[in-house]
Amino acid sequence: MFVTLLLVACRNPLDGVTIGLKDPIQDGVVEFQFYDPAGNSLPVGNQIKIAGPDAQQVVTTLNTKKYKINSDGDLLLAALPGTSVSAQSPFRFTVVAEAYNYLPVVQSVVLTSLNRQTRPIRRISLLNPPPTLNAALATGRADANGAVAATFGVTTAAQKSDADHAMVTLTSGTKLTNREGNVVGGELVLSVIHTNARSDEAASYIPGGGIMSAVAGRNGGPSLGNFRFLTIAGSVTIKVYNEQYELVRSLSPAGQWTMDLNPNAYNVSKSRAIQVGDSIPLFSYDEFISRWQMERPGVVSRNAQTGRLECRAEAAQAVAYVAGWAESICAEGPYFKVSSKLANVDVNYLCKLIDVTTGKQAASFYANANNGSVIRITNQSKNRKLKLQLYDETDAWGKGTKGGLIAESGTGVSCDQTPVAINLAALPVPPVMKLEFSFSCPNGTTLNEASLPALIITQYSEVGQGNWHDLIRATRTNRKATSYKLKVGRHYDFRASTDGGATWPLHQPNYLVDKPEWILKIRAEMYCK
């Protein structure tokens, strides 16, 4: 049920908002954020399916079965209210998203608590993928015992003789089991995603963006720490599932895979380009448990038919495999502790990390500058001396009144987590804006807070950019807030949601904020008594 409210504020940025009276589910929510890594528009005509043991208890955040990806590319699902969810009684389901000429998405979910989860998910076009990536799929069959009936495989970019290829083969008799050790039989889909090393963008298409966290030793051995790829030779991601969307975890005997290599790929251990016979370090990544593991190295060979260099390896599990040379790095450190006049300021400030030895910038990012905040640096090379610079420039509205460099810290060392002070006394406190949702009632009646929407989320963006940021999350009893994200004298686009962000029925473009307060006045008799 939806009711259109009368908004009485002059030039109100949410004029005409329609608020649903059905409160959204807020516990046990999983938000899938779909995106196309090639920058294409997301596909339309998506078919969303829910499979797995607890599929019947999966609902939208409005407690319906009308599963839909919204215009932002988000799909919000939740466990049916009242469902028992714990580590001892996990909630399991699989989300499937299919669209014409796109690689199907088959994503398993396990909830062991009612905490919200957010998952970025790639939608890969089979016809227009990113320049360093190709995907393909093929079909096969396994018997009731999970044994592959006949050898089958898949090759990426099979129609292009000049492209880099990857090939995965499952031989007849290969036994397929899922994560619980149960056999997976029936009609099968084998998909593969191949990332080549022909551009510097290759790292952005592999898990972690080139950083491997808590890498386990071979065969699940003790953690070896964090690593950063120095040279990527390529990556192959393998997925196998049946018509019930049961995902295969283990392949016995191991599947065989091959990928073409860039002949200019740099062998870090030999300080030269790769050659036939070289060993390439190999790592696997299991997205289900977010775990990296070191594998038996691949070997460089030359294909007798094409003359191309290639890497051959085995896949005992249907996961992602990345071949390349990596260095051991610090998980965290140094730390920088902030001293400033700021308190509860909800914008982040531009920081530059400087290598003390070379004087060059090692990284740039935005961080909170409230008094007492600790800025934690992660994934840096070992024994590196670093200092932090902070600028009067935010991620919300750009440069402040001073605009330039405010302060520079002392020197910290990577891996050392002893806080190094940075004094930001010169950083001005930005102007604050008061935000409020104000509900009014006709004469002779009073507001019934229990009937108000449980949650109203408002977001803002630069005009025409569609780059949305949370502004205020109002609840029945807490309808006031302060924020430093908006600047008086600027125009913004606004939007609002009452179903937890699944839909955004209101859009108010190009609204001028002309004073340091933003009050949404809503008059609606259904909220009065």
Coordinates of C-alpha atoms in Angstrom, one line a residue:
M1 CA 0.0 0.0 0.0
F2 CA 1.3 3.5 -0.9
V3 CA 0.0 6.9 0.1
T4 CA 0.9 10.2 -1.4
L5 CA 1.7 12.8 1.2
L6 CA 1.2 16.5 1.2
L7 CA 4.5 18.3 1.6
V8 CA 4.1 21.8 2.9
A9 CA 7.6 23.2 2.9
C10 CA 8.4 25.9 0.4
R11 CA 10.7 24.6 -2.4
N12 CA 11.0 21.3 -0.6
P13 CA 13.6 19.0 -2.2
L14 CA 11.3 16.0 -1.8
D15 CA 8.2 17.5 -3.2
G16 CA 5.7 14.8 -4.3
V17 CA 7.2 11.9 -2.4
T18 CA 5.1 8.7 -2.2
I19 CA 5.8 6.8 1.0
G20 CA 4.9 3.1 1.3
L21 CA 3.2 2.0 4.5
K22 CA 4.9 -1.4 4.5
D23 CA 8.1 -1.4 6.6
P24 CA 11.1 -2.9 4.9
I25 CA 12.9 -5.9 6.4
Q26 CA 16.2 -4.7 7.9
D27 CA 17.7 -8.0 9.4
G28 CA 19.3 -10.7 7.3
V29 CA 19.5 -8.5 4.2
V30 CA 21.9 -9.3 1.4
E31 CA 22.5 -6.5 -1.1
F32 CA 23.9 -7.6 -4.5
Q33 CA 25.4 -4.6 -6.4
F34 CA 25.7 -5.6 -10.1
Y35 CA 28.0 -3.8 -12.4
D36 CA 29.5 -4.3 -15.9
P37 CA 33.3 -4.1 -15.7
A38 CA 33.4 -2.9 -19.4
G39 CA 31.3 0.1 -18.5
N40 CA 28.4 -1.1 -20.6
S41 CA 24.8 -0.4 -19.5
L42 CA 23.5 -3.2 -17.3
P43 CA 21.4 -5.7 -19.2
V44 CA 17.6 -5.5 -19.2
G45 CA 15.2 -8.4 -19.2
N46 CA 17.0 -10.1 -16.3
Q47 CA 15.6 -13.3 -15.0
I48 CA 16.2 -13.7 -11.3
K49 CA 16.0 -17.2 -9.7
I50 CA 16.5 -18.4 -6.2
A51 CA 17.7 -21.9 -5.6
G52 CA 19.3 -23.9 -2.7
P53 CA 18.1 -25.4 0.5
D54 CA 16.4 -22.3 2.0
A55 CA 15.1 -20.8 -1.3
Q56 CA 11.5 -20.8 -0.2
Q57 CA 12.4 -18.5 2.8
V58 CA 14.1 -15.9 0.6
V59 CA 12.1 -12.7 0.1
T60 CA 12.6 -9.1 -0.9
T61 CA 13.0 -6.4 1.7
L62 CA 9.3 -5.8 1.3
N63 CA 8.6 -9.5 2.1
T64 CA 7.5 -10.4 -1.4
K65 CA 8.8 -12.9 -4.0
K66 CA 8.9 -10.2 -6.7
Y67 CA 12.7 -10.3 -7.2
K68 CA 14.0 -7.4 -9.3
I69 CA 17.3 -5.6 -10.0
N70 CA 16.6 -1.9 -9.6
S71 CA 17.9 0.9 -11.8
D72 CA 21.1 1.2 -9.8
G73 CA 21.9 -2.4 -10.5
D74 CA 21.0 -3.5 -6.9
L75 CA 19.1 -6.5 -5.8
L76 CA 18.0 -6.7 -2.1
L77 CA 17.1 -10.0 -0.6
A78 CA 16.4 -11.1 2.9
A79 CA 15.6 -14.1 5.1
L80 CA 11.9 -14.4 5.8
P81 CA 11.2 -12.7 9.2
G82 CA 11.2 -15.2 12.0
T83 CA 13.7 -17.6 10.3
S84 CA 16.3 -19.0 12.6
V85 CA 19.8 -17.9 11.5
S86 CA 23.0 -18.8 13.3
A87 CA 26.3 -20.5 12.9
Q88 CA 24.7 -23.7 14.1
S89 CA 21.7 -23.2 11.8
P90 CA 23.0 -21.4 8.7
F91 CA 20.6 -20.0 6.1
R92 CA 21.7 -21.1 2.6
F93 CA 20.5 -20.1 -0.8
T94 CA 21.8 -19.4 -4.3
V95 CA 21.0 -16.3 -6.4
V96 CA 20.9 -16.7 -10.2
A97 CA 20.8 -13.7 -12.6
E98 CA 20.5 -14.5 -16.3
A99 CA 20.2 -12.1 -19.3
Y100 CA 20.7 -12.5 -23.1
N101 CA 24.3 -12.6 -24.2
Y102 CA 25.6 -12.2 -20.6
L103 CA 27.5 -14.8 -18.6
P104 CA 25.0 -16.2 -16.0
V105 CA 25.6 -15.2 -12.4
V106 CA 25.3 -18.1 -10.0
Q107 CA 26.2 -16.8 -6.4
S108 CA 25.9 -18.9 -3.3
V109 CA 25.0 -17.3 0.0
V110 CA 25.3 -18.5 3.6
L111 CA 24.0 -16.4 6.5
T112 CA 25.2 -17.3 9.9
S113 CA 23.8 -14.1 11.5
L114 CA 21.3 -11.4 10.6
N115 CA 24.0 -8.8 9.8
R116 CA 23.7 -7.1 6.5
Q117 CA 25.9 -8.3 3.7
T118 CA 26.9 -6.3 0.5
R119 CA 28.3 -8.1 -2.5
P120 CA 29.6 -6.5 -5.7
I121 CA 28.9 -8.8 -8.6
R122 CA 30.2 -8.6 -12.2
R123 CA 27.8 -8.9 -15.2
I124 CA 30.1 -9.9 -18.1
S125 CA 28.9 -9.4 -21.6
L126 CA 29.8 -12.3 -23.9
L127 CA 29.8 -10.0 -26.9
N128 CA 31.4 -6.8 -25.5
P129 CA 33.7 -7.7 -22.5
P130 CA 36.5 -5.5 -21.2
P131 CA 39.6 -5.5 -23.5
T132 CA 41.6 -7.8 -21.2
L133 CA 38.8 -10.3 -20.4
N134 CA 36.8 -12.9 -22.2
A135 CA 34.2 -15.3 -21.0
A136 CA 32.6 -18.5 -22.5
L137 CA 30.4 -21.4 -21.4
A138 CA 29.7 -24.9 -22.6
T139 CA 27.4 -27.7 -21.5
G140 CA 27.9 -31.3 -20.5
R141 CA 26.4 -34.0 -18.3
A142 CA 27.2 -36.0 -15.2
D143 CA 25.5 -39.2 -14.1
A144 CA 23.7 -39.8 -10.8
N145 CA 27.1 -40.5 -9.1
G146 CA 28.5 -37.2 -10.2
A147 CA 30.7 -38.7 -12.9
V148 CA 31.2 -36.7 -16.1
A149 CA 29.5 -38.8 -18.9
A150 CA 31.8 -37.6 -21.7
T151 CA 34.8 -35.4 -22.0
F152 CA 33.8 -31.8 -22.6
G153 CA 35.4 -28.4 -22.4
V154 CA 35.2 -24.7 -23.3
T155 CA 37.5 -22.2 -25.0
T156 CA 37.2 -18.5 -24.7
A157 CA 37.3 -16.3 -27.9
A158 CA 37.2 -19.4 -30.0
Q159 CA 36.1 -17.5 -33.0
K160 CA 39.1 -15.1 -32.9
S161 CA 42.4 -16.5 -34.1
D162 CA 44.4 -13.5 -33.0
A163 CA 43.0 -13.3 -29.5
D164 CA 44.4 -14.8 -26.3
H165 CA 42.6 -18.0 -25.4
A166 CA 41.9 -20.0 -22.3
M167 CA 40.7 -23.6 -22.4
V168 CA 39.3 -25.8 -19.6
T169 CA 38.6 -29.5 -20.0
L170 CA 36.8 -32.0 -17.8
T171 CA 37.5 -35.6 -18.8
S172 CA 35.1 -38.5 -18.8
G173 CA 34.7 -40.0 -15.4
T174 CA 35.7 -36.8 -13.5
K175 CA 33.7 -36.9 -10.2
L176 CA 32.0 -33.7 -9.2
T177 CA 31.1 -32.8 -5.6
N178 CA 29.8 -29.7 -3.9
R179 CA 31.1 -27.9 -0.9
E180 CA 29.4 -30.3 1.5
G181 CA 30.9 -33.3 -0.3
N182 CA 27.7 -34.4 -2.0
V183 CA 27.8 -35.5 -5.7
V184 CA 26.5 -33.1 -8.3
G185 CA 24.9 -34.8 -11.3
G186 CA 22.6 -33.9 -14.2
E187 CA 22.9 -31.4 -17.0
L188 CA 26.0 -29.3 -16.5
V189 CA 27.2 -25.8 -17.4
L190 CA 30.9 -25.1 -17.4
S191 CA 31.8 -21.4 -17.5
V192 CA 35.3 -19.8 -17.7
I193 CA 36.5 -16.2 -17.4
H194 CA 39.9 -15.5 -18.8
T195 CA 41.9 -12.4 -17.9
N196 CA 45.0 -11.9 -20.1
A197 CA 48.0 -9.7 -19.3
R198 CA 48.0 -7.5 -22.4
S199 CA 47.3 -4.3 -20.4
D200 CA 48.1 -2.6 -17.1
E201 CA 44.4 -3.0 -16.2
A202 CA 44.7 -6.8 -15.7
A203 CA 44.9 -6.4 -11.9
S204 CA 41.6 -4.6 -11.7
Y205 CA 39.8 -7.7 -13.2
I206 CA 41.2 -10.3 -10.7
P207 CA 40.0 -10.8 -7.1
G208 CA 41.4 -8.3 -4.7
G209 CA 42.6 -5.9 -7.5
G210 CA 46.2 -7.3 -7.2
I211 CA 46.3 -7.8 -3.4
M212 CA 46.0 -11.2 -1.9
S213 CA 45.1 -11.3 1.8
A214 CA 46.0 -14.1 4.3
V215 CA 47.3 -16.5 1.6
A216 CA 47.1 -20.1 2.8
G217 CA 50.0 -22.4 2.0
R218 CA 49.5 -25.3 -0.4
N219 CA 46.8 -27.8 0.4
G220 CA 45.3 -25.4 3.0
G221 CA 48.6 -24.9 4.9
P222 CA 49.2 -22.1 7.5
S223 CA 48.8 -18.5 6.3
L224 CA 51.7 -17.0 4.6
G225 CA 50.5 -13.4 5.0
N226 CA 49.5 -10.8 2.4
F227 CA 51.0 -10.5 -1.1
R228 CA 50.9 -8.0 -3.9
F229 CA 51.2 -9.1 -7.5
L230 CA 54.3 -7.6 -9.3
T231 CA 53.6 -9.3 -12.6
I232 CA 50.4 -11.0 -13.6
A233 CA 50.6 -13.6 -16.3
G234 CA 46.9 -14.2 -16.5
S235 CA 43.9 -15.6 -14.7
V236 CA 41.2 -18.3 -15.2
T237 CA 38.0 -18.5 -13.2
I238 CA 36.1 -21.8 -13.4
K239 CA 32.5 -22.4 -12.4
V240 CA 30.5 -25.6 -12.8
Y241 CA 26.8 -26.1 -11.9
N242 CA 23.8 -28.2 -12.8
E243 CA 20.2 -27.4 -13.8
Q244 CA 19.3 -27.0 -10.1
Y245 CA 22.2 -24.5 -9.8
E246 CA 24.1 -26.7 -7.4
L247 CA 27.7 -25.4 -7.6
V248 CA 30.6 -27.8 -8.0
R249 CA 33.5 -27.3 -5.6
S250 CA 35.8 -30.3 -6.2
L251 CA 37.0 -32.1 -9.4
S252 CA 38.5 -35.5 -9.1
P253 CA 40.7 -36.1 -11.0
A254 CA 41.6 -32.4 -11.4
G255 CA 40.4 -30.6 -14.5
Q256 CA 43.0 -29.4 -17.0
W257 CA 43.3 -25.7 -18.1
T258 CA 45.5 -23.8 -20.4
M259 CA 45.8 -20.1 -21.2
D260 CA 47.8 -18.1 -23.7
L261 CA 50.5 -15.9 -22.3
N262 CA 51.8 -12.5 -23.3
P263 CA 55.4 -13.2 -24.5
N264 CA 56.5 -9.9 -22.9
A265 CA 55.3 -10.9 -19.5
Y266 CA 58.1 -10.3 -17.0
N267 CA 59.6 -13.2 -15.0
V268 CA 60.5 -11.4 -11.8
S269 CA 62.6 -14.3 -10.4
K270 CA 64.7 -14.4 -13.6
S271 CA 64.7 -10.6 -14.3
R272 CA 63.7 -11.2 -18.0
A273 CA 60.7 -12.0 -20.2
I274 CA 59.1 -15.4 -19.8
Q275 CA 60.6 -18.4 -21.7
V276 CA 59.6 -22.0 -22.4
G277 CA 60.2 -24.1 -19.3
D278 CA 59.7 -21.2 -16.8
S279 CA 57.8 -22.0 -13.6
I280 CA 55.0 -19.5 -12.8
P281 CA 53.7 -19.1 -9.2
L282 CA 50.0 -20.0 -9.1
F283 CA 47.4 -18.9 -6.6
S284 CA 43.7 -19.9 -6.2
Y285 CA 40.9 -17.8 -4.8
D286 CA 37.7 -19.2 -3.4
E287 CA 35.1 -16.4 -3.5
F288 CA 32.7 -18.4 -1.3
I289 CA 35.0 -18.2 1.7
S290 CA 37.2 -15.3 0.4
R291 CA 40.3 -17.3 0.7
W292 CA 43.6 -17.2 -1.3
Q293 CA 45.8 -20.3 -1.4
M294 CA 49.2 -21.1 -3.0
E295 CA 49.0 -23.8 -5.6
R296 CA 51.5 -26.0 -7.5
P297 CA 53.2 -23.6 -10.0
G298 CA 52.2 -23.6 -13.7
V299 CA 54.7 -24.2 -16.5
V300 CA 55.4 -22.2 -19.6
S301 CA 55.3 -24.2 -22.8
R302 CA 54.8 -23.5 -26.5
N303 CA 51.7 -24.6 -28.4
A304 CA 52.7 -26.8 -31.3
Q305 CA 49.8 -25.6 -33.5
T306 CA 49.7 -21.9 -32.8
G307 CA 53.3 -21.2 -31.7
R308 CA 52.1 -19.2 -28.8
L309 CA 53.5 -19.4 -25.3
E310 CA 51.0 -20.8 -22.8
C311 CA 50.6 -21.9 -19.2
R312 CA 49.3 -25.3 -18.3
A313 CA 48.0 -26.3 -14.9
E314 CA 45.5 -28.4 -13.0
A315 CA 42.2 -27.4 -11.3
A316 CA 41.3 -29.6 -8.4
Q317 CA 38.6 -27.1 -7.5
A318 CA 36.2 -24.9 -9.4
V319 CA 37.6 -21.5 -8.3
A320 CA 39.7 -18.7 -9.7
Y321 CA 43.4 -19.3 -10.6
V322 CA 45.8 -16.4 -11.0
A323 CA 49.3 -16.9 -12.3
G324 CA 52.0 -14.4 -11.6
W325 CA 54.9 -13.2 -9.4
A326 CA 54.1 -11.5 -6.1
E327 CA 55.9 -9.9 -3.1
S328 CA 55.1 -10.4 0.6
I329 CA 53.7 -7.2 2.0
C330 CA 52.5 -5.8 5.4
A331 CA 48.9 -6.3 6.2
E332 CA 48.7 -3.1 8.2
G333 CA 51.1 -0.3 9.3
P334 CA 52.0 2.4 9.7
Y335 CA 49.2 4.0 11.7
F336 CA 48.6 7.8 12.0
K337 CA 46.7 9.3 14.9
V338 CA 44.8 12.6 14.2
S339 CA 44.7 15.6 16.5
S340 CA 42.2 18.2 15.3
K341 CA 39.2 20.5 16.2
L342 CA 36.8 18.3 14.3
A343 CA 34.2 16.1 16.0
N344 CA 31.5 14.0 14.3
V345 CA 32.2 15.5 10.9
D346 CA 30.9 13.1 8.3
V347 CA 33.2 13.9 5.4
N348 CA 36.6 12.5 4.5
Y349 CA 39.7 14.5 3.7
L350 CA 42.3 14.0 0.9
C351 CA 45.4 12.2 2.2
K352 CA 48.7 11.6 0.3
L353 CA 51.1 8.9 1.5
I354 CA 54.7 9.8 0.7
D355 CA 57.7 7.5 0.5
V356 CA 60.3 9.2 2.7
T357 CA 63.3 7.6 0.8
T358 CA 62.2 8.6 -2.7
G359 CA 60.0 11.6 -1.9
K360 CA 57.4 10.1 -4.3
Q361 CA 53.7 9.6 -3.7
A362 CA 52.9 6.0 -2.7
A363 CA 49.1 6.4 -2.5
S364 CA 46.3 8.9 -2.2
F365 CA 42.9 8.4 -0.5
Y366 CA 40.3 10.1 1.6
A367 CA 40.1 9.5 5.4
N368 CA 38.2 10.8 8.4
A369 CA 39.9 13.7 10.2
N370 CA 37.9 13.8 13.5
N371 CA 40.0 14.3 16.6
G372 CA 41.3 10.9 17.8
S373 CA 40.8 9.1 14.5
V374 CA 43.4 6.6 13.5
I375 CA 44.3 6.4 9.8
R376 CA 45.5 2.8 9.1
I377 CA 47.7 2.2 6.1
T378 CA 47.5 -1.3 4.6
N379 CA 49.3 -3.5 2.0
Q380 CA 52.6 -1.7 1.8
S381 CA 56.0 -3.2 0.9
K382 CA 58.0 -4.2 4.0
N383 CA 60.5 -1.9 5.6
R384 CA 59.2 1.2 3.8
K385 CA 59.4 4.6 5.5
L386 CA 56.2 6.6 5.0
K387 CA 54.7 9.9 6.1
L388 CA 51.2 11.2 5.7
Q389 CA 50.0 14.6 4.2
L390 CA 46.4 15.8 4.7
Y391 CA 44.8 18.5 2.6
D392 CA 41.7 20.7 3.1
E393 CA 39.9 18.9 0.3
T394 CA 37.0 16.6 0.9
D395 CA 35.2 13.7 -0.9
A396 CA 31.9 15.6 -0.5
W397 CA 32.5 19.2 -1.9
G398 CA 36.1 19.5 -2.8
K399 CA 38.4 22.2 -1.5
G400 CA 37.7 24.0 1.8
T401 CA 38.5 27.5 2.8
K402 CA 42.3 26.8 3.0
G403 CA 42.3 24.3 0.2
G404 CA 45.9 23.2 0.3
L405 CA 48.2 21.1 2.5
I406 CA 47.3 21.4 6.1
A407 CA 49.9 19.2 7.8
E408 CA 52.4 16.5 7.4
S409 CA 53.1 13.7 9.9
G410 CA 56.3 12.3 11.2
T411 CA 57.8 9.1 9.7
G412 CA 56.2 5.7 10.2
V413 CA 57.4 2.3 9.0
S414 CA 55.4 -0.2 7.2
C415 CA 54.2 -3.1 9.4
D416 CA 54.7 -1.0 12.5
Q417 CA 51.3 -0.2 14.1
T418 CA 52.6 2.2 16.7
P419 CA 50.5 5.4 16.0
V420 CA 52.4 8.4 14.5
A421 CA 50.9 11.8 15.4
I422 CA 49.6 14.2 12.8
N423 CA 48.6 17.6 14.1
L424 CA 45.6 19.1 12.2
A425 CA 45.0 22.1 14.4
A426 CA 45.1 24.3 11.3
L427 CA 42.2 22.4 9.6
P428 CA 39.1 24.5 9.7
V429 CA 35.8 23.1 11.0
P430 CA 33.4 23.1 7.9
P431 CA 30.0 24.6 8.2
V432 CA 27.3 22.2 9.5
M433 CA 23.8 21.7 8.1
K434 CA 20.8 20.7 10.1
L435 CA 18.6 18.0 8.6
E436 CA 15.1 17.1 9.7
F437 CA 11.9 15.2 8.7
S438 CA 9.0 17.1 10.2
F439 CA 5.5 15.5 10.3
S440 CA 2.5 17.7 11.1
C441 CA -1.1 16.9 11.9
P442 CA -4.4 18.8 11.5
N443 CA -5.8 20.7 14.4
G444 CA -7.2 18.5 17.2
T445 CA -4.9 15.6 16.4
T446 CA -1.4 14.5 17.4
L447 CA 1.3 12.6 15.7
N448 CA 1.3 8.8 16.1
E449 CA 5.0 7.9 15.9
A450 CA 4.2 4.2 15.8
S451 CA 2.6 4.6 12.4
L452 CA 5.5 6.5 10.8
P453 CA 7.7 4.8 8.2
A454 CA 10.3 2.7 10.0
L455 CA 13.1 4.1 7.8
I456 CA 13.4 6.9 5.3
I457 CA 16.7 7.1 3.4
T458 CA 17.7 10.2 1.5
Q459 CA 20.6 10.5 -0.9
Y460 CA 22.3 13.3 -2.8
S461 CA 24.4 13.6 -5.9
E462 CA 26.1 16.3 -7.9
V463 CA 23.7 17.4 -10.5
G464 CA 23.3 15.0 -13.4
Q465 CA 26.1 12.7 -12.2
G466 CA 24.0 9.9 -10.6
N467 CA 26.8 9.3 -8.1
W468 CA 24.6 8.8 -5.0
H469 CA 25.7 9.2 -1.4
D470 CA 23.7 8.7 1.8
L471 CA 22.6 11.9 3.4
I472 CA 20.2 11.1 6.2
R473 CA 18.6 7.9 7.5
A474 CA 15.6 8.9 9.6
T475 CA 13.7 6.5 11.8
R476 CA 10.3 6.8 13.5
T477 CA 11.8 8.3 16.7
N478 CA 15.0 9.9 15.4
R479 CA 14.1 12.3 12.6
K480 CA 16.8 14.9 13.1
A481 CA 20.5 14.9 12.2
T482 CA 23.4 17.1 11.2
S483 CA 25.7 16.7 8.3
Y484 CA 28.7 18.4 6.7
K485 CA 28.1 16.9 3.2
L486 CA 26.1 19.7 1.7
K487 CA 27.3 23.2 1.0
V488 CA 25.0 26.3 1.0
G489 CA 24.8 27.9 -2.5
R490 CA 25.2 24.6 -4.4
H491 CA 22.7 22.7 -6.5
Y492 CA 22.1 18.9 -5.8
D493 CA 20.0 16.1 -7.0
F494 CA 18.1 14.3 -4.2
R495 CA 16.2 11.0 -4.0
A496 CA 14.4 9.1 -1.2
S497 CA 13.5 5.5 -0.3
T498 CA 11.2 3.9 2.3
D499 CA 12.0 0.3 1.5
G500 CA 15.6 0.1 2.5
G501 CA 17.0 1.3 -0.8
A502 CA 15.4 -1.3 -3.1
T503 CA 13.5 1.4 -4.9
W504 CA 13.9 5.2 -5.1
P505 CA 10.5 6.5 -6.1
L506 CA 11.3 10.2 -5.6
H507 CA 13.8 12.2 -7.6
Q508 CA 14.2 15.9 -7.2
P509 CA 16.9 17.2 -9.6
N510 CA 18.9 20.4 -9.5
Y511 CA 17.8 21.7 -6.1
L512 CA 19.5 24.8 -4.7
V513 CA 20.5 24.6 -1.1
D514 CA 20.2 28.2 0.0
K515 CA 20.5 28.0 3.8
P516 CA 22.2 25.8 6.4
E517 CA 19.1 23.8 7.2
W518 CA 17.1 21.2 5.3
I519 CA 13.6 20.5 6.7
L520 CA 11.2 18.1 5.0
K521 CA 7.7 19.1 6.3
I522 CA 5.2 16.3 5.7
R523 CA 1.4 16.7 6.5
A524 CA -0.4 13.3 6.4
E525 CA -3.5 12.4 8.3
M526 CA -2.8 8.7 8.4
Y527 CA 0.1 9.3 10.8
C528 CA -2.1 11.3 13.2
K529 CA -4.5 10.2 16.0

